């Protein structure tokens, strides 16, 4: 009959739709060393329509099964506070005190003199210049040497420039890579990426191919890894297809170990390629789940967007990872969510993970570790100890033994609150680090409310009364949570370490945020989504807490103690009232052997030099646009230069609108008599 034919027709359409989605969910990839070749995952879907269709049926299935499944009903109960009432208030991982491998010798430390061949200053990511031609005694004579304008658009450039033989390399707002004469700012060549918009987003690598005696420039461009001849700007034709290989999407700077090109991607994965041909060797999937936990398989991993570093002698790469998604809702990703919000060490030669250290367990606060780990050596217990250092959004400095992953200082954790959201299963303990001393605020309290005027304070207090806050405060429907850290503490710019004095210099933010969750639709019983996070601001648009809102801090890594901390930046209106407030900043600091630490990124557009011993500001210059990346120092013709990308800053533009202008300037300085 006609009705039967219609039913069969619609059933066939439904069958083909389901088959198409299942086919799209499937992916075969035999290159992983720790994952099945055939996987079914929503991340494999190739179109928005397919994703929307899958999510619709997945939500429908969950809503239906919620009414019939005892296991589901149990899962969606509110977390019981009784589970923690007998637990100790604190939990301490004791710092490692012995059994250290002999540390690196002073003479073996990576040095940046004339050349700076990897963004953040080499494989160790120290971002420290060994040059001292610009120093405390002559810094007041520091003048503009040249300004380069790319003239191909306006966008915040986040890459720390690299330098070889007096030539400077960096990306431009127009998605090109340029080579500039470091002595005068003249453009030598330009390479325009054919696709994407994130060319060398967080940096570049120059590598000397001794076999062919050519210097090669490597960088990512979304899901591409590109190799150019550093001298000519032409693609290395025998690397992949005309200088390009396909990788998982990535924004970080690659590194090289034993002719193996190592990159971290958003699959999330570590991927290893032949440095000459671009041939893929293997991939390692950066996710770990406990299958005994109901629904834990829904966790998709934490992206390693902060950066990677490498101990090339030992063959180990170190990487930091982002928070799990969604930022504030964790109901569909129970468990610890390894390896998100973590520091990881991976043995490339033996293809195995050595250790991991997770800062925030089951992160529902957007507390990823945002910047590259830094490899250095400290002096403790009458030894030189090889360590890896990570600065975090919580304002913590994590210092671990480089080879075992054990903390060097006692690592204290505190009992954390349970959640009032059905289905949210939080971790019982979260970090409460005392040493090293936190360089930024990480627990919001009512005492933090702004004090710059009575009217502003009263406005902020009225918001606080309606909100949740405190030590790892969990979210609640119908309320906002006030927290620090959504844009740092530390940010992707990370820190600079003097490996001789063992002092770290880090820029940071103390900006309060209103975050939270909401139901997805009025009828939905169990589906939640993130609210859009917004800064907590007073009546005049300033951050709703007491200054300083931006800081530069020096920390002694041997003792974990803060040597000094100063506000970074100011607002002219407040300065006239005698308030040096600091401002939100995304520029980063670079220290030098000249006894100086340079930092920019502040709302006042100033680029500054500070005394490394006292934090005293010794020099400043107003840039055409806000500094948008850390400075690099290099030497040409026996003169030292400092170069800083001054292109405005994309993140600041998002939250400060017309107060931030994007640009295309790259400014170099040198001493002029």
mmCIF file of C-alpha atoms in Angstrom, residues 332-668:
data_model
loop_
_atom_site.group_PDB
_atom_site.id
_atom_site.type_symbol
_atom_site.label_atom_id
_atom_site.label_comp_id
_atom_site.label_asym_id
_atom_site.label_seq_id
_atom_site.Cartn_x
_atom_site.Cartn_y
_atom_site.Cartn_z
ATOM 1 C CA UNK A 332 29.658 14.425 31.108
ATOM 2 C CA UNK A 333 33.362 13.883 31.835
ATOM 3 C CA UNK A 334 33.617 12.327 35.315
ATOM 4 C CA UNK A 335 36.936 11.315 36.855
ATOM 5 C CA UNK A 336 40.247 13.150 37.098
ATOM 6 C CA UNK A 337 40.269 13.986 33.365
ATOM 7 C CA UNK A 338 43.892 12.978 32.785
ATOM 8 C CA UNK A 339 45.983 14.423 31.156
ATOM 9 C CA UNK A 340 44.286 17.827 31.204
ATOM 10 C CA UNK A 341 45.639 20.789 33.227
ATOM 11 C CA UNK A 342 48.873 18.830 33.574
ATOM 12 C CA UNK A 343 52.616 18.845 33.040
ATOM 13 C CA UNK A 344 53.813 15.763 31.129
ATOM 14 C CA UNK A 345 57.239 14.264 30.367
ATOM 15 C CA UNK A 346 57.581 11.945 27.379
ATOM 16 C CA UNK A 347 60.575 9.820 26.368
ATOM 17 C CA UNK A 348 60.701 10.201 22.569
ATOM 18 C CA UNK A 349 63.463 7.641 22.050
ATOM 19 C CA UNK A 350 61.570 4.895 23.866
ATOM 20 C CA UNK A 351 58.085 6.053 22.878
ATOM 21 C CA UNK A 352 56.689 6.159 26.409
ATOM 22 C CA UNK A 353 55.253 8.591 28.894
ATOM 23 C CA UNK A 354 57.640 8.986 31.830
ATOM 24 C CA UNK A 355 55.330 10.824 34.218
ATOM 25 C CA UNK A 356 52.539 13.356 34.505
ATOM 26 C CA UNK A 357 51.643 15.884 37.195
ATOM 27 C CA UNK A 358 48.099 17.264 37.266
ATOM 28 C CA UNK A 359 47.565 20.604 38.998
ATOM 29 C CA UNK A 360 43.750 20.899 38.886
ATOM 30 C CA UNK A 361 41.867 17.624 39.144
ATOM 31 C CA UNK A 362 38.561 17.415 37.201
ATOM 32 C CA UNK A 363 38.963 21.056 36.194
ATOM 33 C CA UNK A 364 35.636 22.960 36.088
ATOM 34 C CA UNK A 365 37.236 26.427 36.398
ATOM 35 C CA UNK A 366 39.266 26.848 33.174
ATOM 36 C CA UNK A 367 42.551 26.511 35.095
ATOM 37 C CA UNK A 368 44.694 25.115 32.282
ATOM 38 C CA UNK A 369 48.486 25.400 32.395
ATOM 39 C CA UNK A 370 48.885 27.993 29.650
ATOM 40 C CA UNK A 371 52.590 28.338 28.804
ATOM 41 C CA UNK A 372 55.630 26.238 27.815
ATOM 42 C CA UNK A 373 57.397 24.315 30.601
ATOM 43 C CA UNK A 374 60.862 25.704 31.339
ATOM 44 C CA UNK A 375 63.926 23.489 31.799
ATOM 45 C CA UNK A 376 66.533 24.805 34.195
ATOM 46 C CA UNK A 377 68.780 23.761 37.074
ATOM 47 C CA UNK A 378 68.477 24.952 40.684
ATOM 48 C CA UNK A 379 70.814 24.784 43.686
ATOM 49 C CA UNK A 380 69.334 22.863 46.616
ATOM 50 C CA UNK A 381 70.560 20.307 49.181
ATOM 51 C CA UNK A 382 74.126 21.232 48.129
ATOM 52 C CA UNK A 383 73.399 19.885 44.651
ATOM 53 C CA UNK A 384 72.571 21.154 41.200
ATOM 54 C CA UNK A 385 69.180 19.669 40.420
ATOM 55 C CA UNK A 386 67.671 19.476 36.931
ATOM 56 C CA UNK A 387 64.073 20.668 37.149
ATOM 57 C CA UNK A 388 61.128 21.539 34.961
ATOM 58 C CA UNK A 389 59.152 24.644 35.896
ATOM 59 C CA UNK A 390 55.574 25.553 34.968
ATOM 60 C CA UNK A 391 53.750 28.779 35.848
ATOM 61 C CA UNK A 392 49.987 28.489 36.061
ATOM 62 C CA UNK A 393 46.735 30.420 35.931
ATOM 63 C CA UNK A 394 46.414 29.843 39.683
ATOM 64 C CA UNK A 395 49.575 31.872 40.221
ATOM 65 C CA UNK A 396 51.488 28.752 41.211
ATOM 66 C CA UNK A 397 55.049 27.875 40.234
ATOM 67 C CA UNK A 398 55.279 24.104 39.861
ATOM 68 C CA UNK A 399 58.894 22.909 40.216
ATOM 69 C CA UNK A 400 59.423 19.190 39.578
ATOM 70 C CA UNK A 401 62.387 16.875 39.319
ATOM 71 C CA UNK A 402 62.903 16.690 35.579
ATOM 72 C CA UNK A 403 63.244 12.904 35.432
ATOM 73 C CA UNK A 404 60.792 11.641 38.061
ATOM 74 C CA UNK A 405 58.098 14.329 38.110
ATOM 75 C CA UNK A 406 58.295 14.634 41.904
ATOM 76 C CA UNK A 407 57.831 18.110 43.429
ATOM 77 C CA UNK A 408 60.956 19.725 44.863
ATOM 78 C CA UNK A 409 59.015 21.588 47.553
ATOM 79 C CA UNK A 410 56.223 20.150 49.711
ATOM 80 C CA UNK A 411 53.073 20.265 47.577
ATOM 81 C CA UNK A 412 50.059 20.984 49.765
ATOM 82 C CA UNK A 413 46.467 20.203 48.788
ATOM 83 C CA UNK A 414 43.317 21.164 50.632
ATOM 84 C CA UNK A 415 39.884 19.561 50.945
ATOM 85 C CA UNK A 416 37.645 21.123 48.299
ATOM 86 C CA UNK A 417 33.858 21.666 48.287
ATOM 87 C CA UNK A 418 31.382 19.298 46.668
ATOM 88 C CA UNK A 419 29.025 20.373 43.892
ATOM 89 C CA UNK A 420 25.305 21.200 44.028
ATOM 90 C CA UNK A 421 24.880 20.400 40.336
ATOM 91 C CA UNK A 422 23.303 16.980 39.637
ATOM 92 C CA UNK A 423 25.855 14.664 38.040
ATOM 93 C CA UNK A 424 28.917 16.778 38.867
ATOM 94 C CA UNK A 425 31.561 14.651 40.592
ATOM 95 C CA UNK A 426 34.384 16.863 41.875
ATOM 96 C CA UNK A 427 37.788 15.815 43.189
ATOM 97 C CA UNK A 428 38.155 15.822 46.991
ATOM 98 C CA UNK A 429 41.461 17.755 46.992
ATOM 99 C CA UNK A 430 42.797 20.738 45.048
ATOM 100 C CA UNK A 431 46.165 22.578 45.201
ATOM 101 C CA UNK A 432 46.814 24.994 48.068
ATOM 102 C CA UNK A 433 50.444 25.803 47.326
ATOM 103 C CA UNK A 434 52.428 27.883 49.814
ATOM 104 C CA UNK A 435 55.992 27.365 48.547
ATOM 105 C CA UNK A 436 56.919 28.517 45.960
ATOM 106 C CA UNK A 437 54.933 31.572 47.037
ATOM 107 C CA UNK A 438 52.027 32.282 44.636
ATOM 108 C CA UNK A 439 52.733 35.248 42.355
ATOM 109 C CA UNK A 440 49.027 35.986 41.758
ATOM 110 C CA UNK A 441 45.771 35.803 43.693
ATOM 111 C CA UNK A 442 43.912 32.538 43.327
ATOM 112 C CA UNK A 443 41.164 32.558 45.974
ATOM 113 C CA UNK A 444 38.577 35.342 45.764
ATOM 114 C CA UNK A 445 37.248 36.717 49.051
ATOM 115 C CA UNK A 446 35.027 39.629 50.076
ATOM 116 C CA UNK A 447 38.142 41.431 51.371
ATOM 117 C CA UNK A 448 39.326 41.648 47.741
ATOM 118 C CA UNK A 449 36.506 44.054 46.749
ATOM 119 C CA UNK A 450 37.823 47.222 45.133
ATOM 120 C CA UNK A 451 38.847 50.155 47.317
ATOM 121 C CA UNK A 452 39.453 52.844 44.678
ATOM 122 C CA UNK A 453 36.157 54.595 45.602
ATOM 123 C CA UNK A 454 33.192 54.028 47.924
ATOM 124 C CA UNK A 455 30.615 53.918 45.110
ATOM 125 C CA UNK A 456 32.650 51.347 43.163
ATOM 126 C CA UNK A 457 33.163 49.255 46.295
ATOM 127 C CA UNK A 458 29.436 49.244 47.111
ATOM 128 C CA UNK A 459 28.612 48.214 43.549
ATOM 129 C CA UNK A 460 31.025 45.274 43.709
ATOM 130 C CA UNK A 461 29.816 44.241 47.186
ATOM 131 C CA UNK A 462 26.233 44.078 45.839
ATOM 132 C CA UNK A 463 27.407 41.603 43.153
ATOM 133 C CA UNK A 464 29.438 39.567 45.650
ATOM 134 C CA UNK A 465 26.359 39.091 47.871
ATOM 135 C CA UNK A 466 24.559 37.323 45.000
ATOM 136 C CA UNK A 467 27.522 35.163 43.953
ATOM 137 C CA UNK A 468 29.566 32.149 45.043
ATOM 138 C CA UNK A 469 33.296 32.473 45.716
ATOM 139 C CA UNK A 470 36.125 30.940 47.727
ATOM 140 C CA UNK A 471 38.554 28.044 47.478
ATOM 141 C CA UNK A 472 37.637 26.119 44.306
ATOM 142 C CA UNK A 473 34.015 27.222 44.677
ATOM 143 C CA UNK A 474 31.759 24.948 42.642
ATOM 144 C CA UNK A 475 29.081 26.350 40.359
ATOM 145 C CA UNK A 476 25.378 26.554 41.090
ATOM 146 C CA UNK A 477 22.388 27.062 38.797
ATOM 147 C CA UNK A 478 21.007 30.587 39.095
ATOM 148 C CA UNK A 479 24.219 32.004 40.577
ATOM 149 C CA UNK A 480 27.516 33.301 39.277
ATOM 150 C CA UNK A 481 30.860 32.178 40.668
ATOM 151 C CA UNK A 482 33.529 34.844 41.203
ATOM 152 C CA UNK A 483 37.028 33.543 40.580
ATOM 153 C CA UNK A 484 40.472 34.580 39.462
ATOM 154 C CA UNK A 485 42.451 32.934 36.695
ATOM 155 C CA UNK A 486 40.206 32.855 33.640
ATOM 156 C CA UNK A 487 42.801 35.004 31.825
ATOM 157 C CA UNK A 488 45.663 34.234 34.249
ATOM 158 C CA UNK A 489 47.580 34.449 36.783
ATOM 159 C CA UNK A 490 50.206 33.455 34.323
ATOM 160 C CA UNK A 491 49.194 33.456 30.682
ATOM 161 C CA UNK A 492 50.493 31.851 27.482
ATOM 162 C CA UNK A 493 53.460 34.272 27.652
ATOM 163 C CA UNK A 494 54.865 32.259 30.572
ATOM 164 C CA UNK A 495 58.057 33.284 32.361
ATOM 165 C CA UNK A 496 61.745 34.086 31.919
ATOM 166 C CA UNK A 497 64.408 32.355 34.042
ATOM 167 C CA UNK A 498 67.978 33.458 34.716
ATOM 168 C CA UNK A 499 69.683 30.020 34.856
ATOM 169 C CA UNK A 500 72.776 31.438 36.575
ATOM 170 C CA UNK A 501 71.025 33.197 39.471
ATOM 171 C CA UNK A 502 68.022 30.804 39.487
ATOM 172 C CA UNK A 503 65.592 33.734 39.491
ATOM 173 C CA UNK A 504 62.303 33.604 37.571
ATOM 174 C CA UNK A 505 60.498 36.682 36.234
ATOM 175 C CA UNK A 506 56.797 36.317 35.500
ATOM 176 C CA UNK A 507 54.072 38.711 34.399
ATOM 177 C CA UNK A 508 50.604 38.031 35.809
ATOM 178 C CA UNK A 509 47.011 39.240 36.145
ATOM 179 C CA UNK A 510 44.739 39.602 39.193
ATOM 180 C CA UNK A 511 41.441 39.986 37.350
ATOM 181 C CA UNK A 512 38.165 38.720 38.885
ATOM 182 C CA UNK A 513 35.688 36.914 36.637
ATOM 183 C CA UNK A 514 32.007 36.028 36.742
ATOM 184 C CA UNK A 515 31.579 32.468 35.484
ATOM 185 C CA UNK A 516 28.897 29.833 35.782
ATOM 186 C CA UNK A 517 26.639 27.290 34.146
ATOM 187 C CA UNK A 518 23.034 27.136 32.948
ATOM 188 C CA UNK A 519 20.537 24.548 31.758
ATOM 189 C CA UNK A 520 20.311 23.831 28.066
ATOM 190 C CA UNK A 521 16.627 24.586 27.520
ATOM 191 C CA UNK A 522 13.867 24.842 30.117
ATOM 192 C CA UNK A 523 12.660 21.228 29.874
ATOM 193 C CA UNK A 524 16.064 19.600 29.976
ATOM 194 C CA UNK A 525 16.729 17.885 33.302
ATOM 195 C CA UNK A 526 20.395 16.957 32.952
ATOM 196 C CA UNK A 527 22.082 18.957 30.190
ATOM 197 C CA UNK A 528 24.109 22.013 31.204
ATOM 198 C CA UNK A 529 26.268 24.470 29.297
ATOM 199 C CA UNK A 530 28.783 27.164 30.214
ATOM 200 C CA UNK A 531 27.681 30.731 30.695
ATOM 201 C CA UNK A 532 29.869 33.229 28.896
ATOM 202 C CA UNK A 533 32.626 34.268 31.294
ATOM 203 C CA UNK A 534 32.838 38.049 31.815
ATOM 204 C CA UNK A 535 35.245 40.187 33.851
ATOM 205 C CA UNK A 536 33.872 41.561 37.140
ATOM 206 C CA UNK A 537 34.087 45.328 36.635
ATOM 207 C CA UNK A 538 33.233 48.374 38.741
ATOM 208 C CA UNK A 539 31.084 51.357 37.692
ATOM 209 C CA UNK A 540 34.017 52.935 35.811
ATOM 210 C CA UNK A 541 34.988 49.771 33.960
ATOM 211 C CA UNK A 542 38.004 48.908 36.135
ATOM 212 C CA UNK A 543 38.502 45.398 37.591
ATOM 213 C CA UNK A 544 36.321 44.914 40.677
ATOM 214 C CA UNK A 545 39.165 44.090 43.060
ATOM 215 C CA UNK A 546 41.850 46.031 44.895
ATOM 216 C CA UNK A 547 44.924 46.769 42.782
ATOM 217 C CA UNK A 548 47.396 45.648 41.603
ATOM 218 C CA UNK A 549 45.595 44.180 38.594
ATOM 219 C CA UNK A 550 48.811 43.361 36.747
ATOM 220 C CA UNK A 551 52.214 42.497 38.187
ATOM 221 C CA UNK A 552 55.803 41.579 37.435
ATOM 222 C CA UNK A 553 57.310 39.219 40.019
ATOM 223 C CA UNK A 554 60.796 37.860 40.685
ATOM 224 C CA UNK A 555 60.954 34.486 42.452
ATOM 225 C CA UNK A 556 64.049 32.744 43.812
ATOM 226 C CA UNK A 557 63.687 29.162 42.551
ATOM 227 C CA UNK A 558 66.204 27.837 45.077
ATOM 228 C CA UNK A 559 64.028 28.939 48.029
ATOM 229 C CA UNK A 560 60.601 29.417 46.453
ATOM 230 C CA UNK A 561 60.408 32.913 47.961
ATOM 231 C CA UNK A 562 59.319 36.067 46.135
ATOM 232 C CA UNK A 563 62.287 38.459 45.828
ATOM 233 C CA UNK A 564 60.133 41.385 44.724
ATOM 234 C CA UNK A 565 56.820 42.194 43.051
ATOM 235 C CA UNK A 566 55.783 45.440 41.350
ATOM 236 C CA UNK A 567 52.600 46.670 39.636
ATOM 237 C CA UNK A 568 52.900 46.400 35.851
ATOM 238 C CA UNK A 569 51.235 49.265 33.985
ATOM 239 C CA UNK A 570 48.897 52.068 34.980
ATOM 240 C CA UNK A 571 45.736 53.945 34.024
ATOM 241 C CA UNK A 572 46.377 57.677 33.526
ATOM 242 C CA UNK A 573 43.219 58.715 35.415
ATOM 243 C CA UNK A 574 44.159 56.638 38.462
ATOM 244 C CA UNK A 575 47.826 57.615 38.268
ATOM 245 C CA UNK A 576 46.812 61.255 38.745
ATOM 246 C CA UNK A 577 45.188 60.158 42.010
ATOM 247 C CA UNK A 578 48.403 58.445 43.076
ATOM 248 C CA UNK A 579 47.203 54.908 42.264
ATOM 249 C CA UNK A 580 49.651 52.774 40.252
ATOM 250 C CA UNK A 581 47.219 49.941 39.676
ATOM 251 C CA UNK A 582 48.908 47.677 37.164
ATOM 252 C CA UNK A 583 46.767 46.595 34.208
ATOM 253 C CA UNK A 584 45.741 43.337 32.613
ATOM 254 C CA UNK A 585 48.649 42.367 30.359
ATOM 255 C CA UNK A 586 49.578 39.820 27.704
ATOM 256 C CA UNK A 587 53.134 40.684 26.727
ATOM 257 C CA UNK A 588 55.510 38.611 28.808
ATOM 258 C CA UNK A 589 58.971 39.298 30.244
ATOM 259 C CA UNK A 590 62.502 38.594 28.999
ATOM 260 C CA UNK A 591 65.529 38.913 31.309
ATOM 261 C CA UNK A 592 69.130 39.535 30.239
ATOM 262 C CA UNK A 593 72.663 39.247 31.609
ATOM 263 C CA UNK A 594 72.739 43.045 31.617
ATOM 264 C CA UNK A 595 70.758 43.002 34.861
ATOM 265 C CA UNK A 596 67.526 43.977 33.127
ATOM 266 C CA UNK A 597 64.108 42.425 32.629
ATOM 267 C CA UNK A 598 62.010 43.818 29.767
ATOM 268 C CA UNK A 599 58.207 43.594 29.800
ATOM 269 C CA UNK A 600 55.286 45.019 27.839
ATOM 270 C CA UNK A 601 51.685 44.080 27.114
ATOM 271 C CA UNK A 602 50.054 46.660 29.402
ATOM 272 C CA UNK A 603 47.047 48.858 28.588
ATOM 273 C CA UNK A 604 49.227 51.994 28.743
ATOM 274 C CA UNK A 605 51.243 50.767 25.687
ATOM 275 C CA UNK A 606 54.536 51.194 27.544
ATOM 276 C CA UNK A 607 57.489 48.861 27.032
ATOM 277 C CA UNK A 608 59.622 48.859 30.178
ATOM 278 C CA UNK A 609 63.006 47.804 31.557
ATOM 279 C CA UNK A 610 63.304 46.869 35.234
ATOM 280 C CA UNK A 611 66.265 46.287 37.544
ATOM 281 C CA UNK A 612 66.436 42.487 38.044
ATOM 282 C CA UNK A 613 67.619 42.919 41.653
ATOM 283 C CA UNK A 614 65.032 45.409 42.924
ATOM 284 C CA UNK A 615 62.161 45.649 40.436
ATOM 285 C CA UNK A 616 62.816 49.375 39.987
ATOM 286 C CA UNK A 617 61.640 50.701 36.627
ATOM 287 C CA UNK A 618 64.720 52.106 34.854
ATOM 288 C CA UNK A 619 63.385 52.939 31.371
ATOM 289 C CA UNK A 620 60.181 52.998 29.328
ATOM 290 C CA UNK A 621 58.984 53.770 25.817
ATOM 291 C CA UNK A 622 55.437 54.254 24.523
ATOM 292 C CA UNK A 623 54.818 51.840 21.646
ATOM 293 C CA UNK A 624 52.488 52.558 18.701
ATOM 294 C CA UNK A 625 50.322 49.620 19.851
ATOM 295 C CA UNK A 626 50.305 47.423 22.965
ATOM 296 C CA UNK A 627 53.114 44.849 23.028
ATOM 297 C CA UNK A 628 51.547 41.535 22.067
ATOM 298 C CA UNK A 629 54.371 39.009 22.625
ATOM 299 C CA UNK A 630 57.564 38.624 24.680
ATOM 300 C CA UNK A 631 60.658 40.524 23.511
ATOM 301 C CA UNK A 632 63.733 38.916 21.929
ATOM 302 C CA UNK A 633 67.319 40.123 22.254
ATOM 303 C CA UNK A 634 70.067 39.596 19.671
ATOM 304 C CA UNK A 635 73.402 41.045 18.494
ATOM 305 C CA UNK A 636 74.378 42.434 15.065
ATOM 306 C CA UNK A 637 77.609 44.274 14.228
ATOM 307 C CA UNK A 638 78.629 44.272 17.894
ATOM 308 C CA UNK A 639 75.414 46.031 18.907
ATOM 309 C CA UNK A 640 72.682 44.499 21.075
ATOM 310 C CA UNK A 641 69.049 44.893 20.037
ATOM 311 C CA UNK A 642 65.739 44.287 21.784
ATOM 312 C CA UNK A 643 62.762 43.623 19.495
ATOM 313 C CA UNK A 644 59.129 43.412 20.566
ATOM 314 C CA UNK A 645 55.967 42.736 18.502
ATOM 315 C CA UNK A 646 53.630 45.689 19.123
ATOM 316 C CA UNK A 647 50.368 44.674 17.462
ATOM 317 C CA UNK A 648 47.760 45.338 20.141
ATOM 318 C CA UNK A 649 46.836 41.993 21.649
ATOM 319 C CA UNK A 650 43.841 39.941 20.539
ATOM 320 C CA UNK A 651 42.705 38.913 24.035
ATOM 321 C CA UNK A 652 42.744 42.473 25.368
ATOM 322 C CA UNK A 653 40.774 43.605 22.297
ATOM 323 C CA UNK A 654 38.026 41.082 23.057
ATOM 324 C CA UNK A 655 37.459 42.387 26.589
ATOM 325 C CA UNK A 656 38.393 46.083 26.292
ATOM 326 C CA UNK A 657 36.961 46.887 22.865
ATOM 327 C CA UNK A 658 37.798 50.367 21.565
ATOM 328 C CA UNK A 659 40.371 50.914 24.333
ATOM 329 C CA UNK A 660 42.657 48.519 22.446
ATOM 330 C CA UNK A 661 43.765 49.161 18.879
ATOM 331 C CA UNK A 662 45.217 46.316 16.835
ATOM 332 C CA UNK A 663 48.227 47.040 14.639
ATOM 333 C CA UNK A 664 51.149 45.714 12.592
ATOM 334 C CA UNK A 665 54.295 47.175 14.219
ATOM 335 C CA UNK A 666 57.498 45.416 15.261
ATOM 336 C CA UNK A 667 59.827 47.731 17.189
ATOM 337 C CA UNK A 668 63.581 47.243 17.688
#
